[in-house]
PDB file of C-alpha atoms and ligand atoms in Angstrom:
ATOM      1  CA  MET B   9      89.128 109.920  76.577  1.00  0.00           C
ATOM      2  CA  THR B  10      87.649 106.605  75.342  1.00  0.00           C
ATOM      3  CA  GLN B  11      86.840 104.258  78.328  1.00  0.00           C
ATOM      4  CA  LEU B  12      88.835 101.098  78.092  1.00  0.00           C
ATOM      5  CA  ASP B  13      85.647  98.930  78.092  1.00  0.00           C
ATOM      6  CA  GLU B  14      84.208 101.001  75.346  1.00  0.00           C
ATOM      7  CA  LEU B  15      86.884  99.884  72.821  1.00  0.00           C
ATOM      8  CA  GLU B  16      85.710  97.298  70.261  1.00  0.00           C
ATOM      9  CA  PHE B  17      87.712  94.358  69.165  1.00  0.00           C
ATOM     10  CA  ASP B  18      86.576  91.242  67.256  1.00  0.00           C
ATOM     11  CA  ASN B  19      88.554  88.748  69.400  1.00  0.00           C
ATOM     12  CA  VAL B  20      89.490  90.571  72.535  1.00  0.00           C
ATOM     13  CA  GLN B  21      87.469  92.267  75.284  1.00  0.00           C
ATOM     14  CA  ILE B  22      88.670  94.678  77.903  1.00  0.00           C
ATOM     15  CA  ASP B  23      86.783  95.242  81.099  1.00  0.00           C
ATOM     16  CA  GLN B  24      87.802  97.772  83.648  1.00  0.00           C
ATOM     17  CA  HIS B  25      86.846  97.784  87.292  1.00  0.00           C
ATOM     18  CA  GLY B  26      88.621 100.663  89.147  1.00  0.00           C
ATOM     19  CA  PRO B  27      92.333 100.069  88.748  1.00  0.00           C
ATOM     20  CA  ILE B  28      92.074  96.569  87.444  1.00  0.00           C
ATOM     21  CA  ALA B  29      91.752  95.868  83.740  1.00  0.00           C
ATOM     22  CA  VAL B  30      90.773  92.510  82.497  1.00  0.00           C
ATOM     23  CA  LEU B  31      91.822  91.499  79.008  1.00  0.00           C
ATOM     24  CA  THR B  32      89.765  88.458  77.822  1.00  0.00           C
ATOM     25  CA  ILE B  33      90.722  86.457  74.611  1.00  0.00           C
ATOM     26  CA  ASN B  34      87.345  85.990  73.134  1.00  0.00           C
ATOM     27  CA  ARG B  35      87.329  83.392  70.321  1.00  0.00           C
ATOM     28  CA  PRO B  36      85.465  80.586  72.012  1.00  0.00           C
ATOM     29  CA  ARG B  37      84.663  78.724  68.792  1.00  0.00           C
ATOM     30  CA  ALA B  38      88.459  78.081  68.423  1.00  0.00           C
ATOM     31  CA  LEU B  39      89.108  77.681  72.103  1.00  0.00           C
ATOM     32  CA  ASN B  40      90.545  81.252  71.998  1.00  0.00           C
ATOM     33  CA  ALA B  41      93.445  80.146  69.682  1.00  0.00           C
ATOM     34  CA  LEU B  42      95.755  83.003  68.769  1.00  0.00           C
ATOM     35  CA  ASN B  43      95.383  83.850  65.082  1.00  0.00           C
ATOM     36  CA  ALA B  44      97.142  86.863  63.497  1.00  0.00           C
ATOM     37  CA  ASP B  45      94.175  89.131  64.102  1.00  0.00           C
ATOM     38  CA  THR B  46      93.929  88.186  67.771  1.00  0.00           C
ATOM     39  CA  LEU B  47      97.775  88.655  68.385  1.00  0.00           C
ATOM     40  CA  SER B  48      97.460  92.064  66.724  1.00  0.00           C
ATOM     41  CA  GLU B  49      94.453  92.980  68.694  1.00  0.00           C
ATOM     42  CA  ILE B  50      96.088  91.976  71.997  1.00  0.00           C
ATOM     43  CA  ALA B  51      99.035  94.227  71.017  1.00  0.00           C
ATOM     44  CA  GLN B  52      96.617  97.150  70.463  1.00  0.00           C
ATOM     45  CA  ALA B  53      94.630  96.447  73.617  1.00  0.00           C
ATOM     46  CA  VAL B  54      97.795  96.332  75.829  1.00  0.00           C
ATOM     47  CA  ASN B  55      99.013  99.536  74.319  1.00  0.00           C
ATOM     48  CA  MET B  56      95.687 101.178  75.172  1.00  0.00           C
ATOM     49  CA  ILE B  57      95.658  99.793  78.649  1.00  0.00           C
ATOM     50  CA  ILE B  58      99.173 101.022  79.355  1.00  0.00           C
ATOM     51  CA  GLU B  59      98.285 104.619  78.464  1.00  0.00           C
ATOM     52  CA  ASP B  60      95.420 104.669  80.824  1.00  0.00           C
ATOM     53  CA  ALA B  61      96.940 106.064  84.052  1.00  0.00           C
ATOM     54  CA  GLU B  62      94.091 104.726  86.087  1.00  0.00           C
ATOM     55  CA  VAL B  63      95.028 101.057  85.459  1.00  0.00           C
ATOM     56  CA  GLY B  64      97.256  99.646  88.064  1.00  0.00           C
ATOM     57  CA  ALA B  65      97.037  95.979  87.284  1.00  0.00           C
ATOM     58  CA  LEU B  66      96.062  93.836  84.307  1.00  0.00           C
ATOM     59  CA  ILE B  67      94.527  90.308  84.343  1.00  0.00           C
ATOM     60  CA  ILE B  68      94.684  88.262  81.160  1.00  0.00           C
ATOM     61  CA  THR B  69      92.111  85.440  80.749  1.00  0.00           C
ATOM     62  CA  GLY B  70      90.099  83.364  78.182  1.00  0.00           C
ATOM     63  CA  SER B  71      86.351  83.508  77.441  1.00  0.00           C
ATOM     64  CA  GLY B  72      84.218  80.451  78.384  1.00  0.00           C
ATOM     65  CA  GLU B  73      85.069  77.767  80.879  1.00  0.00           C
ATOM     66  CA  LYS B  74      87.109  75.498  78.645  1.00  0.00           C
ATOM     67  CA  ALA B  75      90.065  77.284  77.558  1.00  0.00           C
ATOM     68  CA  PHE B  76      92.432  80.129  78.467  1.00  0.00           C
ATOM     69  CA  VAL B  77      94.158  79.899  75.066  1.00  0.00           C
ATOM     70  CA  ALA B  78      94.531  76.567  73.144  1.00  0.00           C
ATOM     71  CA  GLY B  79      97.637  77.605  71.280  1.00  0.00           C
ATOM     72  CA  ALA B  80      98.496  79.552  68.133  1.00  0.00           C
ATOM     73  CA  ASP B  81      95.826  79.029  65.551  1.00  0.00           C
ATOM     74  CA  ILE B  82      96.802  75.870  63.762  1.00  0.00           C
ATOM     75  CA  SER B  83      94.344  76.482  60.869  1.00  0.00           C
ATOM     76  CA  GLU B  84      96.746  79.425  59.801  1.00  0.00           C
ATOM     77  CA  PHE B  85      99.787  77.192  59.731  1.00  0.00           C
ATOM     78  CA  GLY B  86      98.936  75.925  56.266  1.00  0.00           C
ATOM     79  CA  ASP B  87      99.933  79.435  54.917  1.00  0.00           C
ATOM     80  CA  LEU B  88     103.499  78.928  56.284  1.00  0.00           C
ATOM     81  CA  GLU B  89     105.802  78.167  53.456  1.00  0.00           C
ATOM     82  CA  GLY B  90     109.243  78.106  54.732  1.00  0.00           C
ATOM     83  CA  VAL B  91     111.991  79.166  57.142  1.00  0.00           C
ATOM     84  CA  TYR B  92     111.459  82.931  56.658  1.00  0.00           C
ATOM     85  CA  ASP B  93     107.482  82.648  57.178  1.00  0.00           C
ATOM     86  CA  GLY B  94     108.192  80.578  60.252  1.00  0.00           C
ATOM     87  CA  ARG B  95     110.727  82.905  61.690  1.00  0.00           C
ATOM     88  CA  GLU B  96     108.303  85.984  61.096  1.00  0.00           C
ATOM     89  CA  LEU B  97     105.440  84.211  62.812  1.00  0.00           C
ATOM     90  CA  ALA B  98     107.583  83.376  65.904  1.00  0.00           C
ATOM     91  CA  LEU B  99     109.040  87.001  66.048  1.00  0.00           C
ATOM     92  CA  ALA B 100     105.511  88.365  65.829  1.00  0.00           C
ATOM     93  CA  GLY B 101     104.269  86.307  68.642  1.00  0.00           C
ATOM     94  CA  GLN B 102     107.426  86.956  70.708  1.00  0.00           C
ATOM     95  CA  ASP B 103     107.041  90.687  70.177  1.00  0.00           C
ATOM     96  CA  VAL B 104     103.450  90.534  71.873  1.00  0.00           C
ATOM     97  CA  MET B 105     104.808  88.518  74.687  1.00  0.00           C
ATOM     98  CA  HIS B 106     107.691  90.821  75.181  1.00  0.00           C
ATOM     99  CA  GLN B 107     105.260  93.709  75.152  1.00  0.00           C
ATOM    100  CA  ILE B 108     103.319  91.992  77.977  1.00  0.00           C
ATOM    101  CA  SER B 109     106.272  90.892  80.022  1.00  0.00           C
ATOM    102  CA  SER B 110     107.835  94.272  80.040  1.00  0.00           C
ATOM    103  CA  LEU B 111     104.620  96.252  81.275  1.00  0.00           C
ATOM    104  CA  PRO B 112     105.331  98.310  84.289  1.00  0.00           C
ATOM    105  CA  ILE B 113     102.227  97.256  86.146  1.00  0.00           C
ATOM    106  CA  PRO B 114     101.472  93.660  87.653  1.00  0.00           C
ATOM    107  CA  VAL B 115     100.050  91.235  84.950  1.00  0.00           C
ATOM    108  CA  ILE B 116      98.279  88.178  86.115  1.00  0.00           C
ATOM    109  CA  ALA B 117      97.227  85.266  84.011  1.00  0.00           C
ATOM    110  CA  ALA B 118      93.855  83.842  85.125  1.00  0.00           C
ATOM    111  CA  ILE B 119      94.175  80.376  83.577  1.00  0.00           C
ATOM    112  CA  ASN B 120      90.515  79.215  83.182  1.00  0.00           C
ATOM    113  CA  GLY B 121      91.104  76.056  81.230  1.00  0.00           C
ATOM    114  CA  TYR B 122      93.540  74.805  78.497  1.00  0.00           C
ATOM    115  CA  ALA B 123      96.721  76.890  78.332  1.00  0.00           C
ATOM    116  CA  LEU B 124      98.513  75.098  75.510  1.00  0.00           C
ATOM    117  CA  GLY B 125     101.348  76.180  73.227  1.00  0.00           C
ATOM    118  CA  GLY B 126     101.096  79.817  72.616  1.00  0.00           C
ATOM    119  CA  GLY B 127      98.477  79.974  75.469  1.00  0.00           C
ATOM    120  CA  LEU B 128     101.057  78.679  77.944  1.00  0.00           C
ATOM    121  CA  GLU B 129     103.619  81.072  76.451  1.00  0.00           C
ATOM    122  CA  LEU B 130     101.271  83.973  76.871  1.00  0.00           C
ATOM    123  CA  ALA B 131     100.704  82.943  80.557  1.00  0.00           C
ATOM    124  CA  LEU B 132     104.523  82.681  80.945  1.00  0.00           C
ATOM    125  CA  ALA B 133     104.916  86.375  79.751  1.00  0.00           C
ATOM    126  CA  CYS B 134     102.674  87.232  82.700  1.00  0.00           C
ATOM    127  CA  ASP B 135     104.085  88.003  86.270  1.00  0.00           C
ATOM    128  CA  VAL B 136     101.868  85.598  88.173  1.00  0.00           C
ATOM    129  CA  ARG B 137      99.735  82.615  87.059  1.00  0.00           C
ATOM    130  CA  VAL B 138      96.431  81.504  88.702  1.00  0.00           C
ATOM    131  CA  ALA B 139      95.089  78.308  87.475  1.00  0.00           C
ATOM    132  CA  SER B 140      91.397  77.025  87.817  1.00  0.00           C
ATOM    133  CA  THR B 141      91.169  73.572  89.288  1.00  0.00           C
ATOM    134  CA  GLY B 142      90.383  72.096  85.975  1.00  0.00           C
ATOM    135  CA  ALA B 143      93.162  73.837  83.864  1.00  0.00           C
ATOM    136  CA  ARG B 144      95.619  71.860  81.700  1.00  0.00           C
ATOM    137  CA  LEU B 145      98.850  73.325  80.728  1.00  0.00           C
ATOM    138  CA  GLY B 146     101.300  72.156  78.132  1.00  0.00           C
ATOM    139  CA  LEU B 147     103.614  72.849  75.202  1.00  0.00           C
ATOM    140  CA  PRO B 148     102.450  70.394  72.550  1.00  0.00           C
ATOM    141  CA  GLU B 149     104.585  71.746  69.637  1.00  0.00           C
ATOM    142  CA  THR B 150     106.816  68.879  69.134  1.00  0.00           C
ATOM    143  CA  GLY B 151     103.756  66.769  68.375  1.00  0.00           C
ATOM    144  CA  LEU B 152     103.073  69.046  65.426  1.00  0.00           C
ATOM    145  CA  GLY B 153     106.716  68.943  64.154  1.00  0.00           C
ATOM    146  CA  LEU B 154     107.534  72.432  65.657  1.00  0.00           C
ATOM    147  CA  ILE B 155     109.205  73.907  68.674  1.00  0.00           C
ATOM    148  CA  PRO B 156     107.635  76.418  70.837  1.00  0.00           C
ATOM    149  CA  GLY B 157     108.058  79.812  69.127  1.00  0.00           C
ATOM    150  CA  PHE B 158     106.442  82.478  71.362  1.00  0.00           C
ATOM    151  CA  GLY B 159     109.097  82.162  74.080  1.00  0.00           C
ATOM    152  CA  GLY B 160     108.416  78.775  75.523  1.00  0.00           C
ATOM    153  CA  THR B 161     111.794  77.351  75.233  1.00  0.00           C
ATOM    154  CA  GLN B 162     113.224  80.368  77.035  1.00  0.00           C
ATOM    155  CA  ARG B 163     110.732  81.483  79.634  1.00  0.00           C
ATOM    156  CA  LEU B 164     109.721  78.051  80.654  1.00  0.00           C
ATOM    157  CA  PRO B 165     113.210  76.966  81.847  1.00  0.00           C
ATOM    158  CA  ARG B 166     113.870  80.290  83.519  1.00  0.00           C
ATOM    159  CA  LEU B 167     110.665  79.750  85.474  1.00  0.00           C
ATOM    160  CA  ILE B 168     110.730  76.058  86.406  1.00  0.00           C
ATOM    161  CA  GLY B 169     114.255  74.935  85.748  1.00  0.00           C
ATOM    162  CA  THR B 170     115.879  73.161  82.629  1.00  0.00           C
ATOM    163  CA  GLY B 171     115.012  69.633  83.529  1.00  0.00           C
ATOM    164  CA  ARG B 172     111.403  70.193  84.193  1.00  0.00           C
ATOM    165  CA  ALA B 173     111.043  72.454  81.174  1.00  0.00           C
ATOM    166  CA  LEU B 174     112.642  69.872  78.977  1.00  0.00           C
ATOM    167  CA  ASP B 175     110.551  67.061  80.284  1.00  0.00           C
ATOM    168  CA  LEU B 176     107.287  69.112  79.423  1.00  0.00           C
ATOM    169  CA  ILE B 177     108.461  70.158  76.071  1.00  0.00           C
ATOM    170  CA  LEU B 178     110.062  67.051  74.986  1.00  0.00           C
ATOM    171  CA  THR B 179     106.950  64.821  76.099  1.00  0.00           C
ATOM    172  CA  ALA B 180     104.390  67.466  74.929  1.00  0.00           C
ATOM    173  CA  ARG B 181     102.347  66.166  77.923  1.00  0.00           C
ATOM    174  CA  GLN B 182      99.563  68.227  79.582  1.00  0.00           C
ATOM    175  CA  VAL B 183      99.847  68.945  83.255  1.00  0.00           C
ATOM    176  CA  ARG B 184      96.883  69.449  85.643  1.00  0.00           C
ATOM    177  CA  ALA B 185      96.608  72.497  87.828  1.00  0.00           C
ATOM    178  CA  ASP B 186      97.902  70.632  91.091  1.00  0.00           C
ATOM    179  CA  GLU B 187     100.967  69.403  89.292  1.00  0.00           C
ATOM    180  CA  ALA B 188     101.728  72.710  87.715  1.00  0.00           C
ATOM    181  CA  LEU B 189     101.448  74.230  91.156  1.00  0.00           C
ATOM    182  CA  GLY B 190     103.895  71.660  92.562  1.00  0.00           C
ATOM    183  CA  MET B 191     106.472  72.521  89.960  1.00  0.00           C
ATOM    184  CA  GLY B 192     106.129  76.357  90.348  1.00  0.00           C
ATOM    185  CA  LEU B 193     104.591  76.634  86.877  1.00  0.00           C
ATOM    186  CA  VAL B 194     101.607  78.353  88.451  1.00  0.00           C
ATOM    187  CA  ASN B 195     101.449  80.297  91.796  1.00  0.00           C
ATOM    188  CA  TYR B 196      97.802  79.632  92.734  1.00  0.00           C
ATOM    189  CA  VAL B 197      95.000  77.002  91.981  1.00  0.00           C
ATOM    190  CA  ALA B 198      91.472  78.025  92.692  1.00  0.00           C
ATOM    191  CA  ASP B 199      87.950  77.155  91.795  1.00  0.00           C
ATOM    192  CA  ASN B 200      87.607  80.364  90.041  1.00  0.00           C
ATOM    193  CA  ALA B 201      90.842  81.659  88.536  1.00  0.00           C
ATOM    194  CA  LEU B 202      89.561  85.098  87.758  1.00  0.00           C
ATOM    195  CA  THR B 203      88.233  85.731  91.239  1.00  0.00           C
ATOM    196  CA  LYS B 204      91.546  84.648  92.742  1.00  0.00           C
ATOM    197  CA  ALA B 205      93.433  86.692  90.165  1.00  0.00           C
ATOM    198  CA  ARG B 206      91.555  89.794  91.322  1.00  0.00           C
ATOM    199  CA  GLU B 207      92.359  89.146  94.949  1.00  0.00           C
ATOM    200  CA  VAL B 208      96.007  88.825  94.035  1.00  0.00           C
ATOM    201  CA  ALA B 209      95.796  92.060  91.919  1.00  0.00           C
ATOM    202  CA  GLU B 210      94.153  93.765  94.857  1.00  0.00           C
ATOM    203  CA  ALA B 211      97.030  92.695  97.205  1.00  0.00           C
ATOM    204  CA  MET B 212      99.619  94.024  94.739  1.00  0.00           C
ATOM    205  CA  LEU B 213      97.587  97.256  94.231  1.00  0.00           C
ATOM    206  CA  LYS B 214      97.985  98.157  97.993  1.00  0.00           C
ATOM    207  CA  ASN B 215     101.706  98.641  97.623  1.00  0.00           C
ATOM    208  CA  ALA B 216     103.618 101.677  96.222  1.00  0.00           C
ATOM    209  CA  PRO B 217     103.070 101.606  92.384  1.00  0.00           C
ATOM    210  CA  ILE B 218     106.730 102.832  91.563  1.00  0.00           C
ATOM    211  CA  ALA B 219     108.221 100.202  93.858  1.00  0.00           C
ATOM    212  CA  VAL B 220     106.039  97.543  92.350  1.00  0.00           C
ATOM    213  CA  SER B 221     107.095  98.646  88.834  1.00  0.00           C
ATOM    214  CA  LEU B 222     110.832  98.858  89.772  1.00  0.00           C
ATOM    215  CA  VAL B 223     110.773  95.269  91.292  1.00  0.00           C
ATOM    216  CA  LYS B 224     109.402  94.137  87.964  1.00  0.00           C
ATOM    217  CA  GLU B 225     112.340  95.825  86.094  1.00  0.00           C
ATOM    218  CA  ALA B 226     115.022  94.649  88.703  1.00  0.00           C
ATOM    219  CA  VAL B 227     113.712  90.993  88.308  1.00  0.00           C
ATOM    220  CA  ARG B 228     113.479  91.130  84.580  1.00  0.00           C
ATOM    221  CA  ARG B 229     116.787  92.827  83.916  1.00  0.00           C
ATOM    222  CA  GLY B 230     118.567  90.817  86.655  1.00  0.00           C
ATOM    223  CA  MET B 231     117.508  87.276  84.988  1.00  0.00           C
ATOM    224  CA  ASP B 232     119.450  88.367  81.928  1.00  0.00           C
ATOM    225  CA  THR B 233     122.791  89.149  83.562  1.00  0.00           C
ATOM    226  CA  THR B 234     125.106  87.932  86.188  1.00  0.00           C
ATOM    227  CA  LEU B 235     124.516  87.971  90.001  1.00  0.00           C
ATOM    228  CA  GLU B 236     126.936  90.817  90.237  1.00  0.00           C
ATOM    229  CA  GLY B 237     125.319  92.776  87.355  1.00  0.00           C
ATOM    230  CA  GLY B 238     121.813  92.192  88.877  1.00  0.00           C
ATOM    231  CA  LEU B 239     122.891  93.346  92.301  1.00  0.00           C
ATOM    232  CA  GLU B 240     124.023  96.509  90.715  1.00  0.00           C
ATOM    233  CA  ILE B 241     120.784  97.012  89.073  1.00  0.00           C
ATOM    234  CA  GLU B 242     119.056  96.321  92.349  1.00  0.00           C
ATOM    235  CA  ALA B 243     121.094  98.997  94.136  1.00  0.00           C
ATOM    236  CA  ASP B 244     120.341 101.519  91.366  1.00  0.00           C
ATOM    237  CA  LEU B 245     116.621 100.898  91.582  1.00  0.00           C
ATOM    238  CA  PHE B 246     116.548 100.842  95.341  1.00  0.00           C
ATOM    239  CA  GLY B 247     118.141 104.292  94.991  1.00  0.00           C
ATOM    240  CA  MET B 248     115.345 105.442  92.885  1.00  0.00           C
ATOM    241  CA  THR B 249     112.757 104.229  95.329  1.00  0.00           C
ATOM    242  CA  VAL B 250     114.367 106.055  98.209  1.00  0.00           C
ATOM    243  CA  ALA B 251     113.866 109.300  96.169  1.00  0.00           C
ATOM    244  CA  THR B 252     109.989 108.852  95.990  1.00  0.00           C
ATOM    245  CA  LYS B 253     107.403 110.571  98.053  1.00  0.00           C
ATOM    246  CA  ASP B 254     105.829 107.157  98.492  1.00  0.00           C
ATOM    247  CA  PHE B 255     108.888 105.946 100.372  1.00  0.00           C
ATOM    248  CA  ARG B 256     108.460 108.735 102.760  1.00  0.00           C
ATOM    249  CA  GLU B 257     104.742 108.024 103.206  1.00  0.00           C
ATOM    250  CA  GLY B 258     105.465 104.356 103.756  1.00  0.00           C
ATOM    251  CA  VAL B 259     107.906 104.925 106.501  1.00  0.00           C
ATOM    252  CA  ASP B 260     105.666 107.646 108.058  1.00  0.00           C
ATOM    253  CA  ALA B 261     102.735 105.389 107.962  1.00  0.00           C
ATOM    254  CA  PHE B 262     104.552 102.538 109.661  1.00  0.00           C
ATOM    255  CA  LEU B 263     105.926 104.846 112.281  1.00  0.00           C
ATOM    256  CA  ASN B 264     102.617 106.309 113.038  1.00  0.00           C
ATOM    257  CA  LYS B 265     100.733 102.983 112.923  1.00  0.00           C
ATOM    258  CA  ARG B 266      98.382 104.042 110.227  1.00  0.00           C
ATOM    259  CA  PRO B 267      97.729 102.527 106.596  1.00  0.00           C
ATOM    260  CA  ALA B 268      99.901 104.068 103.940  1.00  0.00           C
ATOM    261  CA  GLU B 269      98.332 106.118 101.240  1.00  0.00           C
ATOM    262  CA  PHE B 270     100.660 105.939  98.186  1.00  0.00           C
ATOM    263  CA  GLN B 271     100.284 108.378  95.263  1.00  0.00           C
ATOM    264  CA  GLY B 272     102.630 106.767  92.896  1.00  0.00           C
ATOM    265  CA  GLU B 273     105.075 109.782  93.143  1.00  0.00           C
TER     266      GLU B 273
HETATM  267  N1  COA A 558      94.196  76.319  66.585  1.00  0.00           N
HETATM  268  C1  COA A 558      92.924  76.423  65.811  1.00  0.00           C
HETATM  269  N2  COA A 558      91.830  75.893  66.281  1.00  0.00           N
HETATM  270  C2  COA A 558      91.804  75.262  67.457  1.00  0.00           C
HETATM  271  C3  COA A 558      92.952  75.143  68.247  1.00  0.00           C
HETATM  272  C4  COA A 558      94.118  75.731  67.685  1.00  0.00           C
HETATM  273  N3  COA A 558      95.252  75.683  68.465  1.00  0.00           N
HETATM  274  N4  COA A 558      92.661  74.506  69.404  1.00  0.00           N
HETATM  275  C5  COA A 558      91.271  74.176  69.289  1.00  0.00           C
HETATM  276  N5  COA A 558      90.719  74.676  68.087  1.00  0.00           N
HETATM  277  C6  COA A 558      89.393  74.401  67.607  1.00  0.00           C
HETATM  278  C7  COA A 558      89.266  73.018  67.016  1.00  0.00           C
HETATM  279  O1  COA A 558      89.667  72.897  65.764  1.00  0.00           O
HETATM  280  C8  COA A 558      87.729  72.977  67.120  1.00  0.00           C
HETATM  281  O2  COA A 558      87.071  73.651  66.035  1.00  0.00           O
HETATM  282  P1  COA A 558      85.948  72.947  65.242  1.00  0.00           P
HETATM  283  O3  COA A 558      84.804  72.844  66.227  1.00  0.00           O
HETATM  284  O4  COA A 558      85.511  73.902  64.209  1.00  0.00           O
HETATM  285  O5  COA A 558      86.352  71.604  64.847  1.00  0.00           O
HETATM  286  C9  COA A 558      87.419  73.787  68.420  1.00  0.00           C
HETATM  287  O6  COA A 558      88.467  74.510  68.563  1.00  0.00           O
HETATM  288  C10 COA A 558      87.196  72.939  69.632  1.00  0.00           C
HETATM  289  O7  COA A 558      88.347  71.934  69.851  1.00  0.00           O
HETATM  290  P2  COA A 558      88.266  70.531  69.928  1.00  0.00           P
HETATM  291  O8  COA A 558      89.463  69.941  69.492  1.00  0.00           O
HETATM  292  O9  COA A 558      87.079  69.939  69.196  1.00  0.00           O
HETATM  293  O10 COA A 558      88.057  70.329  71.403  1.00  0.00           O
HETATM  294  P3  COA A 558      88.402  69.108  72.489  1.00  0.00           P
HETATM  295  O11 COA A 558      87.750  69.323  73.618  1.00  0.00           O
HETATM  296  O12 COA A 558      88.267  67.798  71.723  1.00  0.00           O
HETATM  297  O13 COA A 558      90.117  69.222  72.580  1.00  0.00           O
HETATM  298  C11 COA A 558      92.055  70.444  72.862  1.00  0.00           C
HETATM  299  C12 COA A 558      90.459  70.418  73.229  1.00  0.00           C
HETATM  300  C13 COA A 558      92.552  71.754  73.538  1.00  0.00           C
HETATM  301  C14 COA A 558      92.764  69.240  73.642  1.00  0.00           C
HETATM  302  C15 COA A 558      92.366  70.327  71.384  1.00  0.00           C
HETATM  303  O14 COA A 558      91.515  71.326  70.672  1.00  0.00           O
HETATM  304  C16 COA A 558      93.740  70.631  71.054  1.00  0.00           C
HETATM  305  O15 COA A 558      94.623  69.700  71.085  1.00  0.00           O
HETATM  306  N6  COA A 558      93.907  71.807  70.475  1.00  0.00           N
HETATM  307  C17 COA A 558      95.289  72.204  69.971  1.00  0.00           C
HETATM  308  C18 COA A 558      96.336  72.387  70.958  1.00  0.00           C
HETATM  309  C19 COA A 558      97.641  72.629  70.383  1.00  0.00           C
HETATM  310  O16 COA A 558      98.398  71.773  69.788  1.00  0.00           O
HETATM  311  N7  COA A 558      98.095  73.955  70.503  1.00  0.00           N
HETATM  312  C20 COA A 558      99.443  74.382  70.122  1.00  0.00           C
HETATM  313  C21 COA A 558      99.505  74.957  68.747  1.00  0.00           C
HETATM  314  S1  COA A 558     101.158  75.381  68.392  1.00  0.00           S
END
């Protein structure tokens, strides 16, 4: 089988270190802006990563020190001619963000610089966000006469609340990493976002993979339903974890005061 880090893309790079895959958006000349080709390559890369049973966590980052992703590629906006084109672009971006947000493994955004527009929306599709000290985050679309179209109007309020989300979107202002941390927009701030993201991934990888995956499913499905419906989902998925070998292993390891060795079964 082809090794993940042997795959060749123009605008995306994959590196694999043991169970951690790092997907780097690599268009530094345009501050890693998401043009159509890059979006399509991200989708292909994510498909390949998920087929690799060795990979237990994915980190998404941007190349260089300046930008994570500075948004959708504005130079391609001139080709958009009307309602239909705009809707198609939004749906194409939303598909890729949905593909990422529904992965069964933890996905961490290592925000190493500007995360604007589609860049912040990409980070919002990840499970956890780590920002470098100098990162700047924002949804500047209204300043371009647009609204966020890759999930920003939906995922941002779900993450930080309606009032904060509307403030950020309507002012189109950029927030610094420390402010983003204060409002829960990012989980961690570190001098080196990628190093910290690896630490977070390693902590997650110590836990039972099926349980980790089902937590993601419970949270994701639960956010789209009522509390009552969400609790039913939780009970069903809890039941599934009780049927795993890893549950037996976790309990046995605790009772025998030894580290658990999970097999993902
Ligand atoms: N789409 C296409 N190209 C982009 C881009 C984007 N979203 N963001 C940056 N670039 C390009 C610039 O056009 C420039 O290219 P050039 O060297 O060929 O002129 C290059 O990346 C460097 O950007 P520049 O603007 O010169 O850097 P800066 O340090 O002065 O400013 C930003 C950095 C991020 C503040 C600024 O680039 C910016 O505002 N980008 C657009 C952000 C945005 O509105 N995103 C949402 C799109 S919906």
